[in-house]
Coordinates of N, CA, C and O in Angstrom, one line a residue:
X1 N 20.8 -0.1 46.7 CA 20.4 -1.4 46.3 C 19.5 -1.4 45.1 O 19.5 -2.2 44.2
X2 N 18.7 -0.2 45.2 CA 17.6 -0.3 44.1 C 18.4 0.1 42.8 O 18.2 -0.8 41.9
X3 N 19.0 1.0 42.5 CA 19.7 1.5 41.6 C 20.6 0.4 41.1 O 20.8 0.4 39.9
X4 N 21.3 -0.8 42.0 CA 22.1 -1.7 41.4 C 20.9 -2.8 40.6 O 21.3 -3.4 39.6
X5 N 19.6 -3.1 41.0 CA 19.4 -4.0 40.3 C 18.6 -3.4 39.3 O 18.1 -4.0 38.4
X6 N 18.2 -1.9 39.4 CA 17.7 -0.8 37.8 C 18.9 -1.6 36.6 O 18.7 -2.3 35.7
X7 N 20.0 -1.0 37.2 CA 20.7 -1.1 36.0 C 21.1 -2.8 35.6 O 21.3 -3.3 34.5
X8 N 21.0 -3.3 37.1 CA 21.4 -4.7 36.0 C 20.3 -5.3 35.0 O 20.4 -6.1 34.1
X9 N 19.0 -4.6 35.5 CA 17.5 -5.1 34.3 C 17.9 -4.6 33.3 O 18.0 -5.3 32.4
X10 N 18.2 -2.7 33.1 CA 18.6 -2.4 32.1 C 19.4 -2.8 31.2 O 19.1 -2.7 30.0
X11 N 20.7 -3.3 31.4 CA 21.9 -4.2 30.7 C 21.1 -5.7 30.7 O 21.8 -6.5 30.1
X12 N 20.7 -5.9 30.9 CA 19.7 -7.4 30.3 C 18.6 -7.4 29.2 O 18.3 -8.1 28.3
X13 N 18.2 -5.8 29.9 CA 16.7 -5.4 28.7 C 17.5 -5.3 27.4 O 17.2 -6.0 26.4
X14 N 18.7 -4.5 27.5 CA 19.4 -4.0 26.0 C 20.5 -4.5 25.2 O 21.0 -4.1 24.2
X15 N 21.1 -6.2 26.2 CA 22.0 -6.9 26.0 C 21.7 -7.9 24.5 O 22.4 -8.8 24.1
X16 N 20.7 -7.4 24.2 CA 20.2 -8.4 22.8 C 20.0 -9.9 22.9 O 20.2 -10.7 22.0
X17 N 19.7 -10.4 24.1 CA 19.9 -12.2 24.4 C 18.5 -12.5 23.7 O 17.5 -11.9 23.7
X18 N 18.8 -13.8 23.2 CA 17.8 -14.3 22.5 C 16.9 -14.8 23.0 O 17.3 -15.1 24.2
X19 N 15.6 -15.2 22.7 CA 14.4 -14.8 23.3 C 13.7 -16.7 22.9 O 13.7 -17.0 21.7
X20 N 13.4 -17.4 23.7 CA 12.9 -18.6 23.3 C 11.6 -18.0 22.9 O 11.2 -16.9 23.3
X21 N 11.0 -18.8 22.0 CA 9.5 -18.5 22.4 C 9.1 -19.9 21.1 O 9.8 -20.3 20.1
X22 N 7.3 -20.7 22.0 CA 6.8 -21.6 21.7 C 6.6 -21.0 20.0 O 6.6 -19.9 19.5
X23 N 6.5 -22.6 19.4 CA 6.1 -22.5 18.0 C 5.5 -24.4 18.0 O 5.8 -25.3 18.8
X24 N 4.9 -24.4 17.4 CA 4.3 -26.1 17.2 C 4.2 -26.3 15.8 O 3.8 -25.4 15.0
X25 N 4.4 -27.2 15.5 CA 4.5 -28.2 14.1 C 4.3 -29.2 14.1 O 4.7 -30.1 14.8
X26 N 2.7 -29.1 12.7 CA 2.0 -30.4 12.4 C 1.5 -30.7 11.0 O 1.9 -30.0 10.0
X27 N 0.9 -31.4 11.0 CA 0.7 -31.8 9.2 C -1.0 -31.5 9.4 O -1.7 -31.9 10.4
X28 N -1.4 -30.8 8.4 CA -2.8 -30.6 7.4 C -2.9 -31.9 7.5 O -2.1 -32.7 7.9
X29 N -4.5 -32.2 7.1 CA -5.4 -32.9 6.6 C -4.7 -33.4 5.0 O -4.7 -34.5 4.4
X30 N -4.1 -32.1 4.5 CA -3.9 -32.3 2.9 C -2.3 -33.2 3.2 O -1.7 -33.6 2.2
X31 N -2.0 -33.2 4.2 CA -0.4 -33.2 4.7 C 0.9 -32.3 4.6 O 2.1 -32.7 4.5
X32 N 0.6 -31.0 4.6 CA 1.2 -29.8 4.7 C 1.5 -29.7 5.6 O 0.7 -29.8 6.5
X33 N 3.0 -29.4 5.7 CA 3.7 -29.0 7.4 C 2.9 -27.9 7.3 O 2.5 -27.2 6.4
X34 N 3.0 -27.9 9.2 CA 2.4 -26.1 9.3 C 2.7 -25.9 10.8 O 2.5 -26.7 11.8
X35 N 3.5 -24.5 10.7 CA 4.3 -23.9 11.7 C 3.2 -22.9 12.4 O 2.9 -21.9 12.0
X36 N 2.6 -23.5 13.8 CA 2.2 -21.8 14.1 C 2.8 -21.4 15.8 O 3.4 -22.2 16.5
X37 N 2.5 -20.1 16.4 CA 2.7 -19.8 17.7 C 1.6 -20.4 18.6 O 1.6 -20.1 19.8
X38 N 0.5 -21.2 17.9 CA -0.5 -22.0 18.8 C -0.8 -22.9 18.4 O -1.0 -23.0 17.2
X39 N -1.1 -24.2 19.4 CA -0.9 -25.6 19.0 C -2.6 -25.6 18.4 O -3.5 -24.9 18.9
X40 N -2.8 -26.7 17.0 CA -4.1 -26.9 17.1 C -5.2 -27.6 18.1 O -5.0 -28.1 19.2
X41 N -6.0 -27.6 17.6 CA -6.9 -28.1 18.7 C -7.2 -29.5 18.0 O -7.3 -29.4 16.8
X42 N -7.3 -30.8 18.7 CA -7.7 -31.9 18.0 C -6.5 -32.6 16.9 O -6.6 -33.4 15.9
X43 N -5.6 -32.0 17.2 CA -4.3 -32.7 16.2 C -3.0 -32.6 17.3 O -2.7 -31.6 18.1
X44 N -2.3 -33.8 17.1 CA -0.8 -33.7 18.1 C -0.1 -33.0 17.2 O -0.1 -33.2 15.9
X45 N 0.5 -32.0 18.2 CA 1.6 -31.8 17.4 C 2.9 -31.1 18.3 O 2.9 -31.0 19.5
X46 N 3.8 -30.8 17.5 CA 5.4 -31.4 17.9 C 5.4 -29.8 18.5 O 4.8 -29.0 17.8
X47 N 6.0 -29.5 19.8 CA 6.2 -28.1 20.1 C 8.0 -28.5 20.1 O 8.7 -29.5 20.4
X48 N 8.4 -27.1 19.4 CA 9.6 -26.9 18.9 C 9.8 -25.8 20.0 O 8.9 -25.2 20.5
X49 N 11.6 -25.7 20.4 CA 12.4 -24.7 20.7 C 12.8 -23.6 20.3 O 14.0 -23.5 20.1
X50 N 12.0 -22.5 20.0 CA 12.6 -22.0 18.8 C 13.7 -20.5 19.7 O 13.2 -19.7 20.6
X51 N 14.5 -20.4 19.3 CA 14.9 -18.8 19.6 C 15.1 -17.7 18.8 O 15.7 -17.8 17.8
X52 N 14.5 -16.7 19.2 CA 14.8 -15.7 18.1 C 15.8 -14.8 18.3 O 16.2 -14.5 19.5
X53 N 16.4 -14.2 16.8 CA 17.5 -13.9 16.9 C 17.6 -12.4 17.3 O 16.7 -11.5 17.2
X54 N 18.7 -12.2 17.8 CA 18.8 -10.7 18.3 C 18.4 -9.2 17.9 O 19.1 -9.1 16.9
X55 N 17.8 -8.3 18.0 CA 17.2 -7.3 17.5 C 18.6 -6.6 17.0 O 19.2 -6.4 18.0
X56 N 19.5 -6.1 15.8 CA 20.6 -5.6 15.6 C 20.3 -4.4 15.9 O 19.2 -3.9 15.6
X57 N 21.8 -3.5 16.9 CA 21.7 -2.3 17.5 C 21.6 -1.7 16.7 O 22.0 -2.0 15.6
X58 N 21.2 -0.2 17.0 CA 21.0 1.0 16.4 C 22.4 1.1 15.6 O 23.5 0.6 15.9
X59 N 22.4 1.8 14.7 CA 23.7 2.4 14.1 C 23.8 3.9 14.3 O 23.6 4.7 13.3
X60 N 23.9 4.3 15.3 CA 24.3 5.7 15.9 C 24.3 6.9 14.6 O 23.7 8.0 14.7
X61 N 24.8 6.7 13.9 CA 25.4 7.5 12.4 C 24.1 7.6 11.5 O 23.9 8.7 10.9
X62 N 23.4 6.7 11.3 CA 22.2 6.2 11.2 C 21.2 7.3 11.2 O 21.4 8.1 12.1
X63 N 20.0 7.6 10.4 CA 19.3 8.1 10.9 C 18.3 7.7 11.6 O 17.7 6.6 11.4
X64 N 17.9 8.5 12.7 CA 16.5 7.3 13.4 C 15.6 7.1 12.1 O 15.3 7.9 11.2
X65 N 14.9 5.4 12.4 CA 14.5 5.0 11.6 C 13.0 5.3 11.9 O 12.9 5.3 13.1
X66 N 11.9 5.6 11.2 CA 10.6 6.0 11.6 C 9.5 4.7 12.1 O 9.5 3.6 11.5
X67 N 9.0 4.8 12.7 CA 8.4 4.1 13.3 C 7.5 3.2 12.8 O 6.5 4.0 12.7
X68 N 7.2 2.4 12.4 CA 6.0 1.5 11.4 C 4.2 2.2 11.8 O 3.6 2.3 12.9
X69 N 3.9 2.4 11.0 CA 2.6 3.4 11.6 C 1.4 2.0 11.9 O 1.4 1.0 11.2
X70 N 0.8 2.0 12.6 CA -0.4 1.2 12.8 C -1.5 2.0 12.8 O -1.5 3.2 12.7
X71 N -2.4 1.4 12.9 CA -4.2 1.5 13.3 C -4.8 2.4 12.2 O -4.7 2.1 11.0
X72 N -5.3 3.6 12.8 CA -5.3 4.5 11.7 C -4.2 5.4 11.2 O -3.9 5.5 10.0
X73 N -3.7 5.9 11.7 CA -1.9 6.3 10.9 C -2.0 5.9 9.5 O -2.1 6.5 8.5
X74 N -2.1 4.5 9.8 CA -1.8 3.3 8.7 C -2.6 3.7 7.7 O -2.0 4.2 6.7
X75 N -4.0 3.4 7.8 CA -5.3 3.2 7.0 C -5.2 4.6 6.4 O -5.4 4.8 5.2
X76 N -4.9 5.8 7.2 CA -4.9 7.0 6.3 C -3.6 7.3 5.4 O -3.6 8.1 4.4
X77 N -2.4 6.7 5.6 CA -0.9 6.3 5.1 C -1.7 5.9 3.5 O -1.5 6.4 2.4
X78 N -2.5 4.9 3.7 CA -2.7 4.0 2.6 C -3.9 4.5 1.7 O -4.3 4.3 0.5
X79 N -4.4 5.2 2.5 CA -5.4 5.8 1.5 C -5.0 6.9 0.9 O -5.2 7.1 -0.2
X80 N -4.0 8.0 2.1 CA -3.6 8.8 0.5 C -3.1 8.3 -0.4 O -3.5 8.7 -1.5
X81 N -2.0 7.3 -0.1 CA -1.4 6.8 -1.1 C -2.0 6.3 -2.5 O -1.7 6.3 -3.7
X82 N -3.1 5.7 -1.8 CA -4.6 5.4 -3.4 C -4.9 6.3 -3.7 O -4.8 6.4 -4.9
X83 N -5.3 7.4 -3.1 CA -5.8 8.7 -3.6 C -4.9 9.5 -4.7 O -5.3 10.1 -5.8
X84 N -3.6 9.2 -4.1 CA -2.7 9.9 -5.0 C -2.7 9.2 -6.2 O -2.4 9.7 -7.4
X85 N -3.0 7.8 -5.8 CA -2.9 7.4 -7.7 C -4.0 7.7 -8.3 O -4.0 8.2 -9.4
X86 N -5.3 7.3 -7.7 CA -6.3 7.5 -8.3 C -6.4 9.1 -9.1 O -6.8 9.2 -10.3
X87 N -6.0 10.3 -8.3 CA -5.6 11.3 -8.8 C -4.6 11.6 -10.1 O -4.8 12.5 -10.8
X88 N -3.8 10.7 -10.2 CA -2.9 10.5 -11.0 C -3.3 10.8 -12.6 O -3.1 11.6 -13.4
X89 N -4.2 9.0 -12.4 CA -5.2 8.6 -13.0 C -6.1 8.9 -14.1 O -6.6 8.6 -15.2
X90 N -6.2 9.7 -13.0 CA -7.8 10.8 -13.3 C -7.2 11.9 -14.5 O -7.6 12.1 -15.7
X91 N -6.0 12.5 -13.6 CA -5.5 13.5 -14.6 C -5.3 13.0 -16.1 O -5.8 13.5 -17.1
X92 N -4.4 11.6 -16.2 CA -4.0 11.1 -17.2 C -5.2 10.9 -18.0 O -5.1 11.5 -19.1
X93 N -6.2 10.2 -17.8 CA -7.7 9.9 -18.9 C -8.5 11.7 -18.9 O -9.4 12.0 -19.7
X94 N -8.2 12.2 -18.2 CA -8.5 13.8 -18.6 C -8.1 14.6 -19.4 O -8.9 15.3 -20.0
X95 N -6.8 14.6 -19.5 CA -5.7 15.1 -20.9 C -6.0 14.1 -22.1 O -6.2 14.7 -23.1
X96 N -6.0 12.7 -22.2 CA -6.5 12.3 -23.3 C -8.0 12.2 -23.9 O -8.2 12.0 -25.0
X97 N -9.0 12.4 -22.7 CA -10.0 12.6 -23.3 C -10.0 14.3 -24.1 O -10.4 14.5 -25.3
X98 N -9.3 15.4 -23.1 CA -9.4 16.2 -24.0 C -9.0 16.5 -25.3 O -9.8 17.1 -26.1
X99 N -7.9 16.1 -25.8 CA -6.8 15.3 -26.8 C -8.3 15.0 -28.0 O -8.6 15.6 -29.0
X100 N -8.8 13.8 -27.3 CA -9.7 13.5 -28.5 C -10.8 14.4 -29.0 O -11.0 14.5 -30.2
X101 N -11.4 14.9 -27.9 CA -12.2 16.3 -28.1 C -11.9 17.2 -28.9 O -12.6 17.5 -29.8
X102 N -10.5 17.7 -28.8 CA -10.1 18.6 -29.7 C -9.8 18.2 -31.3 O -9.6 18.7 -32.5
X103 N -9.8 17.4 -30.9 CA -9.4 16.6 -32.4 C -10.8 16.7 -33.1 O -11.0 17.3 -34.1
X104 N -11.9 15.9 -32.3 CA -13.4 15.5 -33.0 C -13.9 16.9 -33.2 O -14.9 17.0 -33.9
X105 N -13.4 18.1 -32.6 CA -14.1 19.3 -33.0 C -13.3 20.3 -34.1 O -13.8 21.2 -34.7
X106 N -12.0 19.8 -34.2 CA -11.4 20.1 -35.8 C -11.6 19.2 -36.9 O -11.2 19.5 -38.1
X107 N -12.2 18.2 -36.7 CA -12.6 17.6 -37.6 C -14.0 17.6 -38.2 O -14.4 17.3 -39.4
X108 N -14.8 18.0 -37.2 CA -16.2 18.3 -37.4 C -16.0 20.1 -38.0 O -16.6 20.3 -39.0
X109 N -15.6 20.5 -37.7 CA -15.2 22.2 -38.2 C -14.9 22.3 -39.8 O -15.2 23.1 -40.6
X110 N -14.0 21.1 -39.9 CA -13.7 21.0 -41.4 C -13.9 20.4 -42.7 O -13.3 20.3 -43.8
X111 N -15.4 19.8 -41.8 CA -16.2 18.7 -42.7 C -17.1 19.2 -43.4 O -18.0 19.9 -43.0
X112 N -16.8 18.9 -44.5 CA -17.9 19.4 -45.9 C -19.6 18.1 -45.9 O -19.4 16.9 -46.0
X113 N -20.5 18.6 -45.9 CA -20.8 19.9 -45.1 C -21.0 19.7 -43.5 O -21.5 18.8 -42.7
X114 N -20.5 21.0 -43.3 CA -20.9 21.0 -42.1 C -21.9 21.2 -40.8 O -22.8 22.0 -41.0
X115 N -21.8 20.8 -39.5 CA -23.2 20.4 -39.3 C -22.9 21.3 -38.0 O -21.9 21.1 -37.3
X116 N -23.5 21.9 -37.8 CA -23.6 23.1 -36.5 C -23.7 22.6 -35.3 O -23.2 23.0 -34.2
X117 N -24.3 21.7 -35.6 CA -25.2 21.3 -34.3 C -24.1 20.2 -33.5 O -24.0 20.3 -32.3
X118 N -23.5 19.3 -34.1 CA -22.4 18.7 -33.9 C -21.2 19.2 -33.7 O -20.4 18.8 -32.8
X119 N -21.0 20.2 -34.4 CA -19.8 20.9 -33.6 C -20.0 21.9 -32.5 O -19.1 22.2 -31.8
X120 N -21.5 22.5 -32.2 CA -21.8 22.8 -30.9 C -21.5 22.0 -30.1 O -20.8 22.4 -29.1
X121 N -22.3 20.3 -30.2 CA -21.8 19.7 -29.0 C -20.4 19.1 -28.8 O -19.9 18.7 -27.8
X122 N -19.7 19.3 -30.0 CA -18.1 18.6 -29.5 C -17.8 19.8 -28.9 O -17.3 19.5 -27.8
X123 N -17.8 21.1 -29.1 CA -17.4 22.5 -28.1 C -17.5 22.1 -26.8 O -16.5 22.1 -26.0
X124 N -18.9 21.6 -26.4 CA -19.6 21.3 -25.3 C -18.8 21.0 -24.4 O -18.4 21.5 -23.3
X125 N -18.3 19.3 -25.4 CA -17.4 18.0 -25.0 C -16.5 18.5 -24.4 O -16.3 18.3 -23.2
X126 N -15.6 19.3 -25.2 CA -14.4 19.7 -25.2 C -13.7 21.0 -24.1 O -12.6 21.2 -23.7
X127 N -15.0 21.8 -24.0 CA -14.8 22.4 -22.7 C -14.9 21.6 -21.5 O -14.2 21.9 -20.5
X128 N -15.5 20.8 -21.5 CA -16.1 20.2 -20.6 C -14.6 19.0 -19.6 O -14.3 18.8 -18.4
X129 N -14.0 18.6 -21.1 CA -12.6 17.7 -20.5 C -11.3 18.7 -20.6 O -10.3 18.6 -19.9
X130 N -11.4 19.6 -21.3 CA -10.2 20.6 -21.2 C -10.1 21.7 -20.3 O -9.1 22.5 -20.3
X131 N -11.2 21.8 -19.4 CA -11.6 23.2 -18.5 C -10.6 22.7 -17.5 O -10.6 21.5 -17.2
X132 N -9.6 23.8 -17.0 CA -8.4 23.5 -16.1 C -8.6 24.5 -15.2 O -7.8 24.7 -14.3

């Protein structure tokens, strides 16, 4: 007996039937419809029938699809993902500041006359954004 109504929950849980669930609709102060899953407080409003539609089955052939990450998963998902740009970033304004360095220190090298002391510190500069 137990096993007959296991499986008939099971073929109900996985039969995809659609699922009522409350929703209420009312108008803003500004007079904007507004849909939510809880009625407000201090305003009538209209509770709708709503059903939702069936979850589409797996496609066997399919690869399993990965799971949506929450909580922290998530927050570290998203932060490497900034990190990686910000890394990006970083590299990109590091190659061009070197770029300019090397420029301001062949230009200072080749300037009549020239001044030591200035092209010591563009050296400085220039190690400083080009050191890899």
């Amino acid at each position: 007996m137990k096993l007959g109504a296991l499986l008939a929950f099971s073929l109900l849980a996985t039969s995809g039937i659609a699922v009522g669930a409350d929703v209420y609709k009312w108008q803003d102060a500004s007079g904007r419809t507004v849909f939510s899953d809880r009625p407000p407080s201090g305003v009538s409003a209209q509770k709708l029938g709503v059903r939702a539609a069936p979850l589409p089955k797996a496609d066997a052939s399919a690869p399993a699809a990965r799971a949506p990450l929450t909580g922290a998963a998530a927050l570290k998902a998203e932060s490497d993902a900034l990190n990686g740009k910000v890394d990006a970033y970083n590299k990109q304004v590091r190659a061009e500041n070197c770029r300019n360095a090397r420029g301001n220190v062949e230009r200072l090298q080749s300037a009549k006359p020239r001044n030591d002391a200035l092209v010591q510190s563009a050296l400085a500069v220039q190690k400083e954004w080009c050191a890899e």
